[in-house]
Coordinates of C-alpha atoms in Angstrom, one line a residue:
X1 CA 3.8 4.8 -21.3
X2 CA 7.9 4.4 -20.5
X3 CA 10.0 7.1 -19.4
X4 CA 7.1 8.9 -17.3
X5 CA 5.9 8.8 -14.0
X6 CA 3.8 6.4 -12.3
X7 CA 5.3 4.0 -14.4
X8 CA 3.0 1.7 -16.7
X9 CA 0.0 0.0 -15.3
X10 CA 0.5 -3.9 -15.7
X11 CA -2.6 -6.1 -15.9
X12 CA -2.7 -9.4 -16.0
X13 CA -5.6 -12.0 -15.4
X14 CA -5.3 -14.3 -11.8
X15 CA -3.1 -17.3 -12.3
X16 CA -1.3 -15.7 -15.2
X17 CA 2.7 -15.7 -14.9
X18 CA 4.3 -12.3 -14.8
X19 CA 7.7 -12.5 -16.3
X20 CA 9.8 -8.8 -16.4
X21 CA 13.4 -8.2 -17.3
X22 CA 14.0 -4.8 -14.9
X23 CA 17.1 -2.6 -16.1
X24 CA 18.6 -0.4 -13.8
X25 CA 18.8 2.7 -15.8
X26 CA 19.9 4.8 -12.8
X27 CA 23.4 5.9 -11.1
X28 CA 22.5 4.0 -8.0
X29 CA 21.3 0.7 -6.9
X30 CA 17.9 -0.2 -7.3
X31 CA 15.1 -3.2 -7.3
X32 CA 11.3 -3.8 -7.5
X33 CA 9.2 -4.6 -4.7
X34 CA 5.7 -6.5 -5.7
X35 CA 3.4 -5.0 -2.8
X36 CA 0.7 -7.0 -2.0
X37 CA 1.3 -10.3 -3.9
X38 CA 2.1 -13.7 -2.2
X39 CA 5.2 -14.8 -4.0
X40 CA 8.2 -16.5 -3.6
X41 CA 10.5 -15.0 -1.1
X42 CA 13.2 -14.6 -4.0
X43 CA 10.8 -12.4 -6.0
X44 CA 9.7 -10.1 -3.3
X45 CA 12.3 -7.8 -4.8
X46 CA 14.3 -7.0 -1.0
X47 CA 18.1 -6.0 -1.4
X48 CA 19.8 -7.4 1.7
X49 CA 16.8 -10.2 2.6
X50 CA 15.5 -11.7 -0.4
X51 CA 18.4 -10.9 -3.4
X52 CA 20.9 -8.4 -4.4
X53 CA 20.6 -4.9 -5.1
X54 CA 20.7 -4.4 -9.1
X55 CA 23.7 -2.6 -9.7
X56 CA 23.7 0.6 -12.3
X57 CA 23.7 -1.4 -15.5
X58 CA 23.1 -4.4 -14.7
X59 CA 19.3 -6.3 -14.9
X60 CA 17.0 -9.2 -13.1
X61 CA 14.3 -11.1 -13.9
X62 CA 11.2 -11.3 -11.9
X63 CA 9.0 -14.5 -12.7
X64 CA 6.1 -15.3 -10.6
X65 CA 2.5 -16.5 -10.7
X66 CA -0.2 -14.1 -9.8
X67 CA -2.1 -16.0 -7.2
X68 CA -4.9 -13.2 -5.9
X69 CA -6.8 -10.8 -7.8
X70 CA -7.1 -7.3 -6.9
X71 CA -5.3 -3.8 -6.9
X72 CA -2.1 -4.1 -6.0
X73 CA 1.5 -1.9 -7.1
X74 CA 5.2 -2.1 -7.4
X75 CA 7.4 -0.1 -6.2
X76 CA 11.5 0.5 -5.5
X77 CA 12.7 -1.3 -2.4
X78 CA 16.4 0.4 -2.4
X79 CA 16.8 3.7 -0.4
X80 CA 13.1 3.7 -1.7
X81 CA 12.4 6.9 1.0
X82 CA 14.1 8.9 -2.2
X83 CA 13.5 6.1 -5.0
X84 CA 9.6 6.3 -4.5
X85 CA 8.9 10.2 -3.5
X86 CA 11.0 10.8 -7.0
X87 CA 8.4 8.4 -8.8
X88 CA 9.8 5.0 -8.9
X89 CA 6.3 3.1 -8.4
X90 CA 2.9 2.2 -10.7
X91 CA 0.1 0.0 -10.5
X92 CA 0.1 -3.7 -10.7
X93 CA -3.8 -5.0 -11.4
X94 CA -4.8 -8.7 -11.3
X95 CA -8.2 -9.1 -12.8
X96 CA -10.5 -11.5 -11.8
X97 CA -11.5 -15.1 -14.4
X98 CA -14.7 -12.6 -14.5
X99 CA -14.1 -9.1 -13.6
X100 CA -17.7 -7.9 -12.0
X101 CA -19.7 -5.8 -15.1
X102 CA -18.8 -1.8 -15.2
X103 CA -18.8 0.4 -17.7
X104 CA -15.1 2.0 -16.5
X105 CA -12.2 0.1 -14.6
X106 CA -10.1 2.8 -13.4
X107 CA -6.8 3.1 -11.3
X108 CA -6.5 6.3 -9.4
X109 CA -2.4 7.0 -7.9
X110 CA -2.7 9.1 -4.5
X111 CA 0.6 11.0 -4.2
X112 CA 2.0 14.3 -3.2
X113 CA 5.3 15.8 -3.8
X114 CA 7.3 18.5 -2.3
X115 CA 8.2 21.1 -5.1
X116 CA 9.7 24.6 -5.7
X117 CA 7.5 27.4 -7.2
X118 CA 9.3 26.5 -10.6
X119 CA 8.3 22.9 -9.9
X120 CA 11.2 20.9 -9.6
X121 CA 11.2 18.5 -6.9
X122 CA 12.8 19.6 -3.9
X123 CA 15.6 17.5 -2.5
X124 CA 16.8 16.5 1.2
X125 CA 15.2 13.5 1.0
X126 CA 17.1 12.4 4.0
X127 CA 16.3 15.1 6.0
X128 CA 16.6 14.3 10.1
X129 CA 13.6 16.3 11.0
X130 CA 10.7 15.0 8.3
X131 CA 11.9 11.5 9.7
X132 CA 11.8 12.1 13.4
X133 CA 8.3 13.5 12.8
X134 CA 5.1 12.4 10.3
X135 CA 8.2 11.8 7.0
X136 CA 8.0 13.8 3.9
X137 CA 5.2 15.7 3.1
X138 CA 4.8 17.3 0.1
X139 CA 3.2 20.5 -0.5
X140 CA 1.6 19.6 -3.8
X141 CA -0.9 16.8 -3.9
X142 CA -2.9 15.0 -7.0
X143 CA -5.3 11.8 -7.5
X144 CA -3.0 11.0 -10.7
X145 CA -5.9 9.4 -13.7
X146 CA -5.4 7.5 -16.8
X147 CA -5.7 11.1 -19.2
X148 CA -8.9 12.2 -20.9
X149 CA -11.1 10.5 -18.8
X150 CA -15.1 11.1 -19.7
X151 CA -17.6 9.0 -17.7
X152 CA -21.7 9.5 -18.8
X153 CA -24.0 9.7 -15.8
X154 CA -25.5 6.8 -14.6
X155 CA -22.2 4.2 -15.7
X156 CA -20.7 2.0 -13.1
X157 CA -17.5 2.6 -11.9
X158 CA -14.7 0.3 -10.6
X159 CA -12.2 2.8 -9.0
X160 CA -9.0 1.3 -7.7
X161 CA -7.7 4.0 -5.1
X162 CA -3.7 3.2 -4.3
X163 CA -1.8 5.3 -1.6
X164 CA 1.7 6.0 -3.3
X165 CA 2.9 8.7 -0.9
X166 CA 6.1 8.0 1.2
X167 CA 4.3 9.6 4.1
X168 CA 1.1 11.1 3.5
X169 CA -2.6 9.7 5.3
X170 CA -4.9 10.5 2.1
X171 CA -8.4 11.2 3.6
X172 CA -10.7 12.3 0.4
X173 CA -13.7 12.6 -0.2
X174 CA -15.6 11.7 -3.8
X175 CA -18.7 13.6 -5.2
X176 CA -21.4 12.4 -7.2
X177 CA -21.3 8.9 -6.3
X178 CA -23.4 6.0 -5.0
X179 CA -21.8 2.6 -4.4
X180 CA -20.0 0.5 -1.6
X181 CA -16.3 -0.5 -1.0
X182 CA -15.3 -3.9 -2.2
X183 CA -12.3 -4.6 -1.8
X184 CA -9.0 -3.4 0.5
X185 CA -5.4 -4.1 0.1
X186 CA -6.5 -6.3 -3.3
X187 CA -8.4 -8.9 -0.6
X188 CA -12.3 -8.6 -1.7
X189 CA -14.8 -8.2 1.3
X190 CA -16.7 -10.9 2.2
X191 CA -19.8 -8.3 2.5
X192 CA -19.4 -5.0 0.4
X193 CA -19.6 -1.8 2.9
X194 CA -20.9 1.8 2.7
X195 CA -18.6 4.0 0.5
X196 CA -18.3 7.4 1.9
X197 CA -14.5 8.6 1.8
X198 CA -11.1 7.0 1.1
X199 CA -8.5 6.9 4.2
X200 CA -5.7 5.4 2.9
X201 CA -2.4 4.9 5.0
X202 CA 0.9 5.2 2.8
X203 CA 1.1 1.5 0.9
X204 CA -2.9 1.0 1.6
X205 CA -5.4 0.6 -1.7
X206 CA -9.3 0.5 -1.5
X207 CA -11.5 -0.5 -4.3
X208 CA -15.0 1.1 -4.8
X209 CA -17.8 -0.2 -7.2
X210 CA -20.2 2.8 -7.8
X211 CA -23.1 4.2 -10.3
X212 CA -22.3 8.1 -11.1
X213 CA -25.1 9.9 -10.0
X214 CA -24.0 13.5 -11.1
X215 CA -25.4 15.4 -14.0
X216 CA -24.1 15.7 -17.3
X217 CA -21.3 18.3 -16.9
X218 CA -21.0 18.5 -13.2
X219 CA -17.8 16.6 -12.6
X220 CA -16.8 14.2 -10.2
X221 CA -14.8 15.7 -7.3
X222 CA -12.0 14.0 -5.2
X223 CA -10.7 17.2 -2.4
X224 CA -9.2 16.7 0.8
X225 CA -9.5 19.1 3.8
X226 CA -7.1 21.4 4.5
X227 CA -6.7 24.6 6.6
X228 CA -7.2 26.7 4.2
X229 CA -10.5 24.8 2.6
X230 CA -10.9 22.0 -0.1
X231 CA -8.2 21.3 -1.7
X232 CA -8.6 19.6 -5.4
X233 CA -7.0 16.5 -6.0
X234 CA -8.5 15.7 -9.2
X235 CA -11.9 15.2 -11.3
X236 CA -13.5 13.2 -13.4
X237 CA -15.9 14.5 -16.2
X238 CA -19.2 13.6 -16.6
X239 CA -20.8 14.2 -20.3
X240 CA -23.9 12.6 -21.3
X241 CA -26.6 10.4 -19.5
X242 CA -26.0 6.5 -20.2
X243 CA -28.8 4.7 -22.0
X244 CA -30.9 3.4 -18.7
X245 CA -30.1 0.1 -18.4
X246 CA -30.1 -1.9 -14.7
X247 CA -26.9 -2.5 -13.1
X248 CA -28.3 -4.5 -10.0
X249 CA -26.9 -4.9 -6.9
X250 CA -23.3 -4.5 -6.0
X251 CA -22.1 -8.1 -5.2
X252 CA -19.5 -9.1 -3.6
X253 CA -16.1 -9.8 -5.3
X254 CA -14.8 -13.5 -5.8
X255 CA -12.5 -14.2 -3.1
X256 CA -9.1 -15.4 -3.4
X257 CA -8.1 -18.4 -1.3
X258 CA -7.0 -18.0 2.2
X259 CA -5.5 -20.3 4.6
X260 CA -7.7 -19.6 7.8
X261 CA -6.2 -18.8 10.8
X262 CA -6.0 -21.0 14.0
X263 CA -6.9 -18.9 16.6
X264 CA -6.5 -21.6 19.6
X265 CA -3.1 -22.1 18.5
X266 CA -2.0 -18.6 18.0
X267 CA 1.3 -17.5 18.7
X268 CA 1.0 -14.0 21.2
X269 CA 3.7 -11.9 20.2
X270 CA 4.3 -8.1 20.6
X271 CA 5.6 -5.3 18.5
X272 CA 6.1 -2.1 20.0
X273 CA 7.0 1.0 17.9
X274 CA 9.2 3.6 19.7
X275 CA 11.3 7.0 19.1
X276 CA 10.8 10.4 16.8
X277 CA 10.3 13.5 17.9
X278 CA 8.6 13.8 21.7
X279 CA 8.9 10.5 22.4
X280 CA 9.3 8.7 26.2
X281 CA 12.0 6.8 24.9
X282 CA 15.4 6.9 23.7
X283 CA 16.7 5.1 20.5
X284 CA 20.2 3.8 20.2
X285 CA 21.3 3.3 16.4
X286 CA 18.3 5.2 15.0
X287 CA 15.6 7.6 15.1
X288 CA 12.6 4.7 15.7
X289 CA 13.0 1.5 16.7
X290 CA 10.5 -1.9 16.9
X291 CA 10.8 -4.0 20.0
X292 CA 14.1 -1.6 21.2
X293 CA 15.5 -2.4 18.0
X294 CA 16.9 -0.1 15.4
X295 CA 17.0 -1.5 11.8
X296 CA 17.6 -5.0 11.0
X297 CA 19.1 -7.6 13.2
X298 CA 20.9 -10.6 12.5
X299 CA 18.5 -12.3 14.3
X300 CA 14.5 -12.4 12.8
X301 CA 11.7 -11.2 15.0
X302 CA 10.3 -14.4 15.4
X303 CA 10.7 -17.5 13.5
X304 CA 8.0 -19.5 12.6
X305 CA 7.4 -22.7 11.3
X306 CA 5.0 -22.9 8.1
X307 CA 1.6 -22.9 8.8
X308 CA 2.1 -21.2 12.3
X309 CA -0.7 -18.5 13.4
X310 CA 0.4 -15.6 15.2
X311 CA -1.2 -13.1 17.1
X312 CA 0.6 -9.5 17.0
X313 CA 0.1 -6.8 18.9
X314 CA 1.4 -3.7 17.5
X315 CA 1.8 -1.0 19.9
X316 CA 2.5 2.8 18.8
X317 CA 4.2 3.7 21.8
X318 CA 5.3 7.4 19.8
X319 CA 3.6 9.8 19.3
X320 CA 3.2 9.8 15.1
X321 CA 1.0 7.2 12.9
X322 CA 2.5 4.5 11.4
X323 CA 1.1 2.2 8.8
X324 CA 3.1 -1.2 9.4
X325 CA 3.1 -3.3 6.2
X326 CA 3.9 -6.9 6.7
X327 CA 6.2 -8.6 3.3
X328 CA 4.6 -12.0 1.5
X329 CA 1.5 -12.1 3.6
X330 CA -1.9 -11.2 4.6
X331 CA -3.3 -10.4 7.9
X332 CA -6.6 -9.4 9.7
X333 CA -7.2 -6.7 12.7
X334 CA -8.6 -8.5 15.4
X335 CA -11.4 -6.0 16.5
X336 CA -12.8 -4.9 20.0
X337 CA -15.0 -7.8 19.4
X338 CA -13.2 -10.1 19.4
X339 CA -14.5 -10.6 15.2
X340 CA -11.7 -11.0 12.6
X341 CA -11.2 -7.5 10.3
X342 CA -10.5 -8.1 6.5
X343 CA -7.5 -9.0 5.0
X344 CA -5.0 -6.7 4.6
X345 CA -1.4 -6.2 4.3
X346 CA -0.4 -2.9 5.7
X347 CA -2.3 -1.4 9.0
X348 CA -2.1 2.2 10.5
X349 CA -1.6 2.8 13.9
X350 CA -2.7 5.8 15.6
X351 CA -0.5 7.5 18.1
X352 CA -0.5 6.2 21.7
X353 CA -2.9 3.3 19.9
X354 CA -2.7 0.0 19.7
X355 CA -3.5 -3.0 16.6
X356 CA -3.9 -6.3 16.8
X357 CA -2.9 -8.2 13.9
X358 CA -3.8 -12.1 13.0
X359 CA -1.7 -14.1 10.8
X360 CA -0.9 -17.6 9.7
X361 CA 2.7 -17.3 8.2
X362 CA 2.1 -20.0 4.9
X363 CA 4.6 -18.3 2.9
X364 CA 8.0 -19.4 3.0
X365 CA 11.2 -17.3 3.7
X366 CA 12.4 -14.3 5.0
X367 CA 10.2 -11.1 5.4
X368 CA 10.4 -7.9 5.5
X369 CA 7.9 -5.6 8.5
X370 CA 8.2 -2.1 8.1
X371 CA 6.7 1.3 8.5
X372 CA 5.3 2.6 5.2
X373 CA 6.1 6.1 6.0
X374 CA 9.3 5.6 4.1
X375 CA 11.6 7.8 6.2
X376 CA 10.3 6.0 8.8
X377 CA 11.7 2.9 7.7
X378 CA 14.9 4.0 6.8
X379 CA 15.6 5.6 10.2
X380 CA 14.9 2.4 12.2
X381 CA 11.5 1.1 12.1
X382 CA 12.0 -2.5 10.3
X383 CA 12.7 -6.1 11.2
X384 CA 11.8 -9.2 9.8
X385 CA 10.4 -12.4 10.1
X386 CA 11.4 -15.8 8.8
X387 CA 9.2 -19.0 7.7
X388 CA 10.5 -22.2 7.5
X389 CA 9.4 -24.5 4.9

């Protein structure tokens, strides 16, 4: 499973300790982000915050517990705009003490690439004009599948659906199957919901618990919408009918513990997105900036003590989506409502829109927020936050 691209799935049960020696095979500096996982600050993998780049050559050791279950991925966090689009990333999967009964546990890679007729990869990876507008698209698109995949109609599937695309919004839709989302950005929902597409921001995972319900040899289609028609991102074969047998309901996953926020508390702080192409504003420094700010300060965001609870309100002030993913942490969309979302740890913003984000900061150190449209990030459009212990 080495020397290809995503790299090797790692799966571990919840609680176990993940222990990895990474060696930096490349010419450049590198390190490994652990998206999704609340870890030490030290192991968040961060060159410039958190530790040093890993020079050509030279190695580091990641050791941390794996608190939550759920879908989660790693990825490179040094000039990763270039490092990821070139394939620097692969799934990371926590199982539960008791992983809920199916017959197939599958991880399914969303990415796209941008690629010559020949089908090299394409470079300019820094080019000006992808990051002033929606960042690198590719022009080539796949739902990358473990290989030689055969389901029989009427199994149960667990599908683990992870956005690795430096910029693209994946909107699919699946044939040929009944079931309900359970779980988004690793964070089970307390009450399973209707499954009828994946949307999927850059960074974002969904899982999906479903029963095939197509024929034997009709495949199971995943196609996004395009100008031109459905476009095929992948399949999965169906060949046989599974002996009948009675699955039940879909329940709910375990959830992981969570410190619940203190809403009468809350700390009201906002985070307004600005620059790229046609926007009202002018950047100094950069292309986009957060709060007037392009890049990282000296100076954090906000500081907060541990255990504060904060209440964000991210405003897209330009006039491109963004999905901002917060480092170390988990947060919930506080909807029209006035209800509390479900747990997630990167949000997309619309253009013009507006989010607001719930959070108690339990998590020690300093962390990185960014745009997960990858150019995005590297032409302005990250700060940080630090947490006192």
């Amino acid at each position: 499973t080495y020397g290809r691209s995503p790299g090797p799935e790692l799966r571990l049960k919840q609680g176990a300790r993940l222990a990895l020696r990474f060696d930096n095979g490349l010419s450049e500096d590198s390190a490994i982000h652990w998206h999704g996982i609340r870890i030490d600050n030290a192991m968040d993998g961060v060159p410039g915050l958190t530790q040093a780049a890993v020079a050509p050559g030279d190695s580091f050791t990641y050791d941390f517990v794996l608190p939550d279950a759920g879908t989660y991925w790693y990825h490179s966090h040094n000039r990763s705009w270039e490092q990821v689009a070139r394939g620097l990333y692969g799934p990371l999967i926590v199982d539960e003490p008791e992983p809920p009964a199916v017959d197939h546990d599958l991880v399914v890679m969303l990415d796209d690439w941008r690629l010559f007729e020949d089908g090299r990869q394409a470079g300019d990876f820094e080019n000006r004009h992808d990051w002033a507008h929606g960042g690198r698209l590719g022009n080539f698109a796949r739902a990358l599948l473990p290989e030689d995949v055969t389901v029989h109609s009427g199994e149960r599937l667990r599908l683990r659906f992870i956005n690795g695309a430096t910029a693209r919004i994946f909107d699919v839709s699946v044939s040929s199957l009944a079931g309900q989302v359970v779980a988004l950005d690793g964070m089970p929902l307390r009450r399973p919901t209707s499954f009828d597409k994946v949307l999927l921001a850059p960074a974002q995972r969904m899982d999906v618990i479903a029963d095939v319900t197509a024929a034997s040899g009709e495949p199971i289609l995943m196609e996004m919408a395009t100008r031109q028609g459905p476009y095929e991102l992948g399949r999965i074969n169906v060949d046989g009918q599974a002996p009948a047998s009675s699955h039940g309901e879909i329940a709910p996953l375990p959830p992981n513990r969570w410190p619940e926020p203190d809403l009468d508390k809350a700390i009201a702080l906002p985070l307004v997105m600005q620059g790229g192409a046609m926007s009202r504003h002018r950047v100094t420094g950069g292309i986009w900036s957060l709060n007037g700010q392009a890049g990282m300060g000296e100076a954090p965001f906000h500081r907060f003590d541990r255990g504060d609870t904060a209440m964000i309100e991210m405003r897209n002030d330009t006039a491109w989506p963004h999905g901002i993913h917060l480092h170390g942490h988990h947060f919930q969309v506080l909807g029209k409502d006035g209800q509390l979302g479900p747990l997630r740890d990167t949000v997309l913003i619309d253009p013009r829109g507006r989010q607001t984000v719930v959070c108690q900061f339990d998590n020690p150190g300093k962390w990185l927020i960014h745009c997960h449209m990858l150019g995005h990030q590297a032409a302005g459009m990250k700060t940080w936050i630090e947490v006192t212990s």
